[in-house]
Coordinates of C-alpha atoms and ligand atoms in Angstrom, one line a residue:
M21 CA 24.2 1.3 -38.9
A22 CA 23.6 4.7 -37.3
P23 CA 26.8 6.2 -35.8
T24 CA 27.0 6.2 -32.0
P25 CA 26.2 9.7 -30.8
S26 CA 28.7 11.2 -28.4
R27 CA 27.8 13.4 -25.4
D28 CA 29.7 15.0 -22.5
V29 CA 27.4 13.3 -19.9
V30 CA 24.7 10.7 -19.9
V31 CA 22.3 10.8 -17.0
A32 CA 20.7 7.4 -16.3
G33 CA 17.3 8.3 -14.8
G34 CA 15.1 11.3 -15.2
G35 CA 13.5 11.7 -11.8
I36 CA 13.8 15.0 -9.9
I37 CA 17.5 14.2 -9.2
G38 CA 18.5 13.3 -12.8
L39 CA 16.5 16.2 -14.3
A40 CA 18.0 18.8 -11.9
V41 CA 21.5 17.5 -12.6
A42 CA 20.8 17.5 -16.4
W43 CA 19.4 21.0 -16.5
Q44 CA 22.2 22.5 -14.4
A45 CA 24.9 20.6 -16.3
A46 CA 23.5 21.8 -19.7
A47 CA 23.1 25.3 -18.4
A48 CA 26.8 25.2 -17.5
G49 CA 27.7 24.3 -21.2
L50 CA 27.8 20.5 -21.2
A51 CA 26.2 18.3 -23.8
V52 CA 23.8 16.2 -21.8
T53 CA 21.5 13.3 -22.6
V54 CA 18.9 11.9 -20.1
V55 CA 17.9 8.4 -20.6
D56 CA 14.6 7.3 -19.0
P57 CA 11.6 5.4 -20.3
A58 CA 9.2 7.6 -18.3
A59 CA 11.0 10.8 -17.2
G60 CA 9.5 12.5 -14.2
R61 CA 7.0 9.7 -13.4
G62 CA 9.0 7.8 -10.7
S63 CA 9.0 8.5 -7.0
S64 CA 9.3 12.2 -7.7
W65 CA 5.7 12.1 -9.1
A66 CA 4.2 10.2 -6.2
A67 CA 5.9 12.4 -3.6
A68 CA 4.2 15.1 -1.5
G69 CA 6.8 17.9 -2.0
M70 CA 7.5 18.6 1.6
L71 CA 10.8 20.3 2.2
A72 CA 11.0 19.2 5.8
P73 CA 14.5 19.1 7.4
V74 CA 13.1 19.4 10.9
A75 CA 10.1 17.0 10.8
E76 CA 12.4 14.5 9.0
A77 CA 15.2 14.8 11.5
H78 CA 15.4 11.5 13.4
F79 CA 17.5 10.3 16.3
G80 CA 21.0 9.1 15.1
E81 CA 20.6 11.0 11.8
E82 CA 22.2 14.4 12.8
A83 CA 24.5 14.6 9.8
L84 CA 21.5 14.0 7.5
A85 CA 19.6 16.7 9.4
S86 CA 22.4 19.2 8.7
L87 CA 22.4 18.3 5.1
N88 CA 18.7 18.7 4.9
V89 CA 18.8 22.1 6.6
A90 CA 21.3 23.3 4.0
A91 CA 19.0 21.9 1.3
V92 CA 15.9 23.8 2.4
R93 CA 18.0 27.0 2.4
A94 CA 18.9 26.4 -1.2
W95 CA 15.3 26.1 -2.3
P96 CA 14.2 29.7 -2.6
E97 CA 17.0 30.6 -5.0
F98 CA 16.7 27.3 -6.9
A99 CA 12.9 27.7 -7.3
A100 CA 13.3 31.3 -8.6
R101 CA 16.0 30.2 -11.1
L102 CA 14.0 27.2 -12.3
E103 CA 10.9 29.4 -12.7
S104 CA 12.8 31.9 -14.7
A105 CA 14.5 29.2 -16.9
S106 CA 11.3 27.3 -17.6
G107 CA 8.6 30.0 -17.5
E108 CA 6.6 27.7 -15.2
P109 CA 5.6 28.2 -11.6
V110 CA 6.7 25.5 -9.1
H111 CA 4.7 26.8 -6.1
F112 CA 7.4 26.9 -3.6
R113 CA 5.8 27.9 -0.3
A114 CA 7.7 29.1 2.8
D115 CA 4.8 29.0 5.2
G116 CA 6.1 26.4 7.7
T117 CA 4.6 23.3 9.1
L118 CA 2.5 22.4 12.1
L119 CA 3.1 19.1 13.8
V120 CA 0.1 18.0 15.9
A121 CA -0.5 15.2 18.4
S122 CA -3.8 13.4 18.5
D123 CA -3.8 12.2 22.1
P124 CA -1.7 12.6 25.3
S125 CA 0.5 9.7 24.4
D126 CA 1.2 11.2 21.0
R127 CA 1.9 14.4 22.8
A128 CA 4.5 12.7 24.9
A129 CA 6.1 11.4 21.7
T130 CA 6.1 14.9 20.0
D131 CA 7.6 16.4 23.2
R132 CA 10.5 13.9 23.0
V133 CA 11.1 14.7 19.4
L134 CA 10.9 18.4 20.2
A135 CA 13.6 18.1 22.8
F136 CA 15.8 16.3 20.3
H137 CA 15.2 19.0 17.6
Q138 CA 16.0 21.8 20.1
D139 CA 19.1 19.9 21.3
I140 CA 20.5 19.8 17.8
G141 CA 19.7 23.5 17.2
L142 CA 16.6 23.1 14.8
A143 CA 13.8 25.6 15.0
A144 CA 10.8 24.0 16.8
E145 CA 8.4 25.5 19.3
R146 CA 5.8 23.8 21.5
L147 CA 2.3 24.9 21.1
G148 CA -0.8 24.2 23.2
S149 CA -4.0 22.8 21.7
R150 CA -5.6 26.3 21.5
A151 CA -2.6 27.9 19.8
C152 CA -2.6 25.1 17.2
R153 CA -6.3 25.6 16.4
A154 CA -5.8 29.4 16.2
A155 CA -3.0 28.8 13.7
E156 CA -5.0 26.2 11.8
P157 CA -8.8 26.4 12.4
L158 CA -9.6 23.2 10.6
L159 CA -7.9 21.0 13.3
A160 CA -10.1 18.8 15.4
P161 CA -11.1 20.3 18.7
G162 CA -9.7 17.2 20.5
I163 CA -6.0 17.4 19.5
S164 CA -3.6 17.4 22.3
G165 CA -1.3 20.2 21.1
G166 CA 1.6 20.4 18.8
V167 CA 4.8 21.9 17.6
D168 CA 5.5 24.9 15.2
L169 CA 8.2 24.0 12.6
P170 CA 8.8 27.4 10.9
D171 CA 11.6 26.0 8.7
D172 CA 9.7 23.1 7.0
H173 CA 8.3 24.2 3.7
Q174 CA 6.8 22.8 0.5
V175 CA 7.0 22.8 -3.2
D176 CA 4.6 21.3 -5.8
N177 CA 6.9 18.4 -6.8
R178 CA 4.9 17.7 -10.0
A179 CA 5.2 21.3 -11.1
A180 CA 8.9 21.2 -10.2
V181 CA 9.5 18.1 -12.3
G182 CA 7.5 19.7 -15.2
A183 CA 9.6 22.8 -14.9
L184 CA 12.8 20.8 -14.9
L185 CA 11.8 19.0 -18.1
A186 CA 11.0 22.4 -19.8
A187 CA 14.2 24.1 -18.5
G188 CA 16.3 21.1 -19.5
R189 CA 14.9 21.2 -23.1
T190 CA 15.6 24.9 -23.3
A191 CA 19.1 24.4 -22.1
G192 CA 19.7 21.7 -24.8
V193 CA 19.3 18.5 -22.8
A194 CA 18.4 15.6 -25.1
F195 CA 15.9 13.0 -23.8
V196 CA 15.9 9.4 -24.8
A197 CA 12.8 7.3 -23.9
D198 CA 14.5 4.0 -23.1
E199 CA 16.3 2.2 -20.3
V200 CA 20.0 2.1 -19.7
A201 CA 20.8 -1.5 -19.9
R202 CA 24.6 -1.2 -19.2
V203 CA 27.1 1.3 -18.3
E204 CA 30.1 0.7 -20.6
V205 CA 33.5 0.7 -18.8
E206 CA 36.9 -0.1 -20.3
D207 CA 40.3 0.1 -18.6
G208 CA 38.7 1.6 -15.5
R209 CA 37.0 4.5 -17.4
V210 CA 33.4 5.1 -18.4
R211 CA 32.9 5.0 -22.2
G212 CA 29.1 5.5 -22.3
V213 CA 26.0 3.5 -22.1
T214 CA 24.1 0.7 -24.0
L215 CA 20.4 1.1 -24.0
A216 CA 17.7 -1.7 -23.8
D217 CA 17.1 -1.4 -27.6
G218 CA 20.8 -2.2 -28.1
S219 CA 21.9 1.3 -29.3
R220 CA 24.8 3.1 -27.6
I221 CA 25.6 6.5 -26.5
A222 CA 29.3 7.4 -26.1
A223 CA 30.1 9.6 -23.1
P224 CA 33.1 10.0 -20.8
R225 CA 30.9 10.6 -17.8
V226 CA 27.7 8.8 -16.6
V227 CA 25.6 9.9 -13.7
V228 CA 23.6 7.1 -12.1
A229 CA 20.3 8.7 -11.0
A230 CA 17.9 5.8 -11.5
G231 CA 16.3 6.1 -8.1
S232 CA 15.3 2.8 -6.4
R233 CA 16.6 0.9 -9.5
S234 CA 20.1 2.5 -9.4
G235 CA 21.7 -0.8 -8.2
D236 CA 20.1 -2.8 -11.1
L237 CA 22.1 -1.2 -13.9
G238 CA 24.2 -3.6 -15.8
G239 CA 28.0 -3.1 -16.2
L240 CA 28.7 -1.3 -12.9
P241 CA 32.1 -2.3 -11.8
D242 CA 32.6 -4.3 -8.6
G243 CA 32.6 -1.9 -5.7
T244 CA 30.5 0.8 -7.3
R245 CA 27.0 -0.7 -7.3
P246 CA 24.9 1.4 -4.9
P247 CA 23.2 -0.5 -2.1
V248 CA 19.8 1.1 -2.8
R249 CA 16.5 -0.6 -2.2
P250 CA 12.8 0.3 -3.0
V251 CA 10.7 1.5 -0.1
R252 CA 7.1 1.8 -1.3
G253 CA 4.9 4.8 -0.4
A254 CA 1.5 6.0 -1.4
T255 CA -0.1 9.4 -1.4
V256 CA -3.7 10.4 -2.0
R257 CA -4.6 13.6 -3.9
L258 CA -7.7 15.3 -2.8
R259 CA -9.4 18.6 -3.9
A260 CA -11.4 21.1 -2.0
G261 CA -14.4 22.4 -4.1
D262 CA -15.7 25.9 -4.1
G263 CA -16.6 27.1 -0.6
V264 CA -14.9 24.0 1.1
P265 CA -12.5 25.2 3.8
R266 CA -8.8 24.8 3.1
L267 CA -5.8 24.2 5.3
R268 CA -3.4 27.2 5.6
R269 CA -0.1 25.3 5.8
T270 CA 1.3 21.7 5.9
V271 CA 0.0 19.7 8.9
R272 CA 1.9 16.6 10.1
A273 CA 0.2 14.5 12.7
L274 CA 0.9 11.7 15.1
V275 CA -2.3 9.7 15.5
H276 CA -2.1 6.8 18.1
G277 CA 1.5 6.4 17.2
R278 CA 1.1 6.5 13.4
T279 CA 2.2 9.4 11.3
C280 CA 0.5 11.2 8.5
Y281 CA 0.7 14.5 6.7
L282 CA -1.6 16.9 4.8
V283 CA 0.0 19.3 2.3
P284 CA -2.3 22.0 0.9
R285 CA -1.6 23.2 -2.7
D286 CA -2.3 26.8 -3.9
D287 CA -5.1 25.6 -6.3
G288 CA -7.3 23.8 -3.6
G289 CA -5.5 20.4 -4.0
L290 CA -4.3 18.6 -1.0
V291 CA -1.8 15.7 -0.8
L292 CA -2.3 13.2 1.9
G293 CA 0.5 10.8 2.8
A294 CA 2.1 8.4 3.3
T295 CA 2.4 4.7 3.7
M296 CA 5.9 3.1 4.0
E297 CA 6.5 -0.6 3.1
E298 CA 9.3 -2.8 1.8
R299 CA 7.8 -5.0 -0.9
G300 CA 10.4 -5.0 -3.7
N301 CA 9.3 -3.3 -6.9
D302 CA 5.6 -3.8 -6.4
L303 CA 3.7 -0.6 -6.8
A304 CA 0.3 -1.9 -5.7
V305 CA -1.5 0.1 -3.0
P306 CA -2.9 -2.2 -0.3
L307 CA -6.3 -1.1 1.0
G308 CA -5.4 -1.6 4.7
G309 CA -2.6 1.0 4.7
L310 CA -4.7 3.4 2.7
A311 CA -7.7 3.1 5.0
D312 CA -5.5 3.8 8.1
L313 CA -4.1 6.9 6.4
L314 CA -7.6 8.2 5.6
D315 CA -8.9 7.5 9.1
D316 CA -5.9 9.2 10.7
A317 CA -6.1 12.2 8.5
R318 CA -9.9 12.6 9.0
R319 CA -9.4 12.3 12.8
V320 CA -7.0 15.3 12.7
V321 CA -8.9 17.4 10.1
P322 CA -12.6 16.4 10.0
A323 CA -13.4 18.8 7.2
L324 CA -11.6 16.4 4.8
D325 CA -14.9 14.5 4.5
E326 CA -16.0 17.3 2.2
Y327 CA -13.0 16.9 -0.1
A328 CA -13.1 15.0 -3.4
V329 CA -10.7 12.1 -4.0
V330 CA -8.7 12.8 -7.2
E331 CA -6.0 10.1 -7.3
T332 CA -3.9 7.6 -5.4
A333 CA -0.3 7.4 -6.4
S334 CA 2.5 5.1 -5.3
G335 CA 6.2 5.3 -5.7
L336 CA 9.4 3.6 -4.7
R337 CA 11.7 5.7 -2.4
P338 CA 15.3 4.9 -3.1
G339 CA 16.3 3.8 0.4
S340 CA 20.0 3.4 1.6
P341 CA 21.4 1.5 4.6
D342 CA 21.8 4.7 6.6
N343 CA 18.9 6.6 5.1
G344 CA 21.3 9.2 3.6
P345 CA 21.9 9.8 -0.1
L346 CA 24.9 8.5 -2.2
V347 CA 26.3 11.5 -4.1
G348 CA 29.7 11.9 -5.7
T349 CA 32.4 10.2 -7.8
T350 CA 33.4 6.5 -7.6
T351 CA 36.6 4.5 -8.1
T352 CA 35.7 4.3 -11.8
D353 CA 36.8 7.3 -13.8
G354 CA 33.7 9.2 -15.1
L355 CA 31.1 7.3 -13.1
L356 CA 29.1 9.4 -10.6
M357 CA 26.3 8.5 -8.2
A358 CA 23.3 10.7 -7.4
T359 CA 20.9 8.3 -5.7
G360 CA 19.6 6.9 -2.4
H361 CA 17.7 10.1 -1.5
F362 CA 15.0 8.0 0.3
R363 CA 12.5 10.3 2.0
N364 CA 14.1 13.6 1.0
G365 CA 14.8 13.6 -2.7
I366 CA 12.6 16.6 -3.5
L367 CA 14.2 18.5 -0.6
L368 CA 17.7 17.6 -1.7
A369 CA 17.4 18.1 -5.5
P370 CA 19.0 21.6 -5.5
L371 CA 21.9 20.7 -3.4
T372 CA 22.6 17.3 -5.0
S373 CA 22.5 18.8 -8.5
S374 CA 24.9 21.6 -7.7
E375 CA 27.3 19.1 -6.1
V376 CA 27.2 16.7 -9.0
V377 CA 27.5 19.5 -11.6
G378 CA 30.5 20.9 -9.7
L379 CA 32.1 17.4 -9.8
L380 CA 31.3 17.0 -13.6
I381 CA 32.9 20.3 -14.4
H382 CA 35.9 20.2 -12.0
G383 CA 36.4 16.4 -11.8
G384 CA 36.3 16.6 -8.0
R385 CA 35.9 19.0 -5.1
P386 CA 38.8 21.5 -5.2
D387 CA 39.8 20.7 -1.6
G388 CA 39.1 16.9 -1.7
P389 CA 36.1 14.5 -1.3
D390 CA 36.0 14.9 2.5
T391 CA 34.6 18.4 2.2
G392 CA 31.4 20.1 1.3
P393 CA 27.8 19.2 2.3
F394 CA 28.0 15.7 1.0
A395 CA 31.3 14.7 2.8
A396 CA 29.4 12.2 4.9
F397 CA 27.4 10.9 2.0
R398 CA 30.0 9.7 -0.5
P399 CA 29.0 6.6 -2.4
D400 CA 32.0 4.6 -1.0
R401 CA 31.0 5.0 2.7
F402 CA 29.5 1.5 2.9
A403 CA 32.8 -0.2 2.0
P404 CA 33.9 -2.8 4.6
K405 CA 36.3 -1.0 6.9
A406 CA 39.2 -3.4 6.6
S407 CA 39.6 -2.7 2.9
V408 CA 38.9 1.0 2.9
A409 CA 41.4 3.2 1.5
R410 CA 38.9 5.9 0.3
G411 CA 37.2 4.5 -2.7
A412 CA 38.1 0.8 -2.1
P413 CA 35.5 -1.7 -3.4
W414 CA 32.6 -2.9 -1.3
A415 CA 30.0 -5.5 -2.0
P416 CA 26.3 -5.0 -1.9
G417 CA 24.7 -6.7 1.1
V418 CA 27.6 -6.1 3.5
A419 CA 26.8 -2.5 4.3
T420 CA 25.4 -1.6 7.7
G421 CA 23.8 1.5 8.9
P422 CA 22.3 2.9 12.1
Ligands
FAD530 C1 4.8 8.5 -1.3 C2 6.0 9.3 -1.3 C3 6.1 10.5 -0.7 C4 7.3 11.3 -0.7 N1 7.3 12.5 -0.2 C5 8.4 13.3 -0.2 C6 8.4 14.6 0.3 O1 7.4 15.1 0.7 N2 9.6 15.3 0.2 C7 10.8 14.8 -0.3 O2 11.8 15.4 -0.3 N3 10.8 13.5 -0.7 C8 9.6 12.8 -0.7 N4 9.6 11.5 -1.2 C9 10.9 10.9 -1.6 C10 11.2 11.4 -3.0 O3 10.1 11.1 -3.9 C11 12.5 10.6 -3.6 O4 13.5 10.7 -2.7 C12 12.9 11.3 -4.9 O5 11.8 11.4 -5.8 C13 14.0 10.5 -5.6 O6 14.2 11.1 -6.8 P1 15.0 10.2 -7.9 O7 15.2 11.1 -9.1 O8 16.2 9.7 -7.3 O9 14.1 9.0 -8.2 P2 12.8 8.8 -9.1 O10 11.9 10.0 -9.0 O11 12.2 7.5 -8.7 O12 13.3 8.7 -10.5 C14 14.2 7.6 -11.0 C15 14.0 7.5 -12.5 O13 14.9 6.5 -12.9 C16 14.3 5.8 -14.0 N5 15.0 4.6 -14.2 C17 15.0 3.4 -13.5 N6 15.8 2.5 -14.0 C18 16.3 3.1 -15.1 C19 17.2 2.6 -16.1 N7 17.8 1.4 -16.1 N8 17.5 3.4 -17.2 C20 17.0 4.7 -17.2 N9 16.2 5.2 -16.3 C21 15.8 4.4 -15.3 C22 12.8 5.7 -13.6 O14 12.0 5.5 -14.7 C23 12.6 7.0 -12.9 O15 12.0 8.0 -13.7 C24 8.4 10.7 -1.2 C25 8.4 9.5 -1.8 C26 7.2 8.7 -1.9 C27 7.2 7.4 -2.5

């Protein structure tokens, strides 16, 4: 029988979160294995790549908005370092976003959101219809106006995932194309993982980064299983042929109360999104939602009729009870969570990976778990209040969120 290989860290799941953790941990000198049957092809592949702390700031989610603002600020340096380590471009673009309202009632809604954004100190400026069309000539003449969001940017998420795979390999990350069936724990300590094919990898630390499936891993001790659920979304990839006019920047729109976004790529591609449904692990794309999305996008940018349809992609966002991520250590020694990134996993990848790598190297934050950007997003925050000393067990299904 083959001997059990031994590593410093096993990362269960190779989406953008697991890959970013693995690359940075290996670059810091740790021996890292990523286990994933299809690394880079989960939600991170379907996503649009918006880095949108402001457009994604919702009432009641102020702590998440602060985390997201810190994350967008980390992207320029992260993108430069990743490009240099991988030799591959990731197409980070800091050209802002325009949020537009299709009709007067959408305009009233964008005004309410604008007031909220300004109240919590986010950069957002009201624009009239003419100013919107001057900024983005492809917008339909009938739009009611909009909001300039200068701090919401974008990256080509597929290029970023490809670059993370390349940078990880260069840094010495080992990739195993299988599933983690169980996390092995003895005497309150992580010992490694058992894979679906029955083989084992010994490791004193395991990072759970399996996206929407993170709660399904076998062997997670009571009180550490993350309350993560799949929230399906679909994007449509289009392409502008030669001579077909292109958008200058990301446009998000409210169309008769429904939201959509259009994210232009450097190469003439355009990502249109997204639907949002809770249907378990089903990745099928229903025609109705797709038809609404296409109608809404064409209403805002009529020139889309000249674009070619390239692909429809669907993915399962890892949703959590309060829409925030679960990042940090658990009550089991050596078991860390990096999951639950819901609508913002591309945005949060640089910050989550530096936090997790810091915890892997130092065993915890120097000044305690209640510090740093993830202080409000520790994995144990859904514990029933009666039994919480920090890190006390909680059961899935009892968590509540706003
Ligand atoms: C349509 C859509 C649009 C989106 N747009 C944006 C956007 O514009 N900006 C943004 O920031 N976010 C966006 N998101 C959200 C973003 O995609 C996610 O938050 C992010 O991709 C989560 O990354 P992840 O690595 O946790 O999960 P994933 O990318 O889903 O990766 C999880 C990986 O775990 C693997 N896995 C599962 N079970 C196991 C197991 N037992 N063993 C080993 N591996 C396992 C899977 O194969 C998969 O590769 C969007 C999501 C969707 C669906």
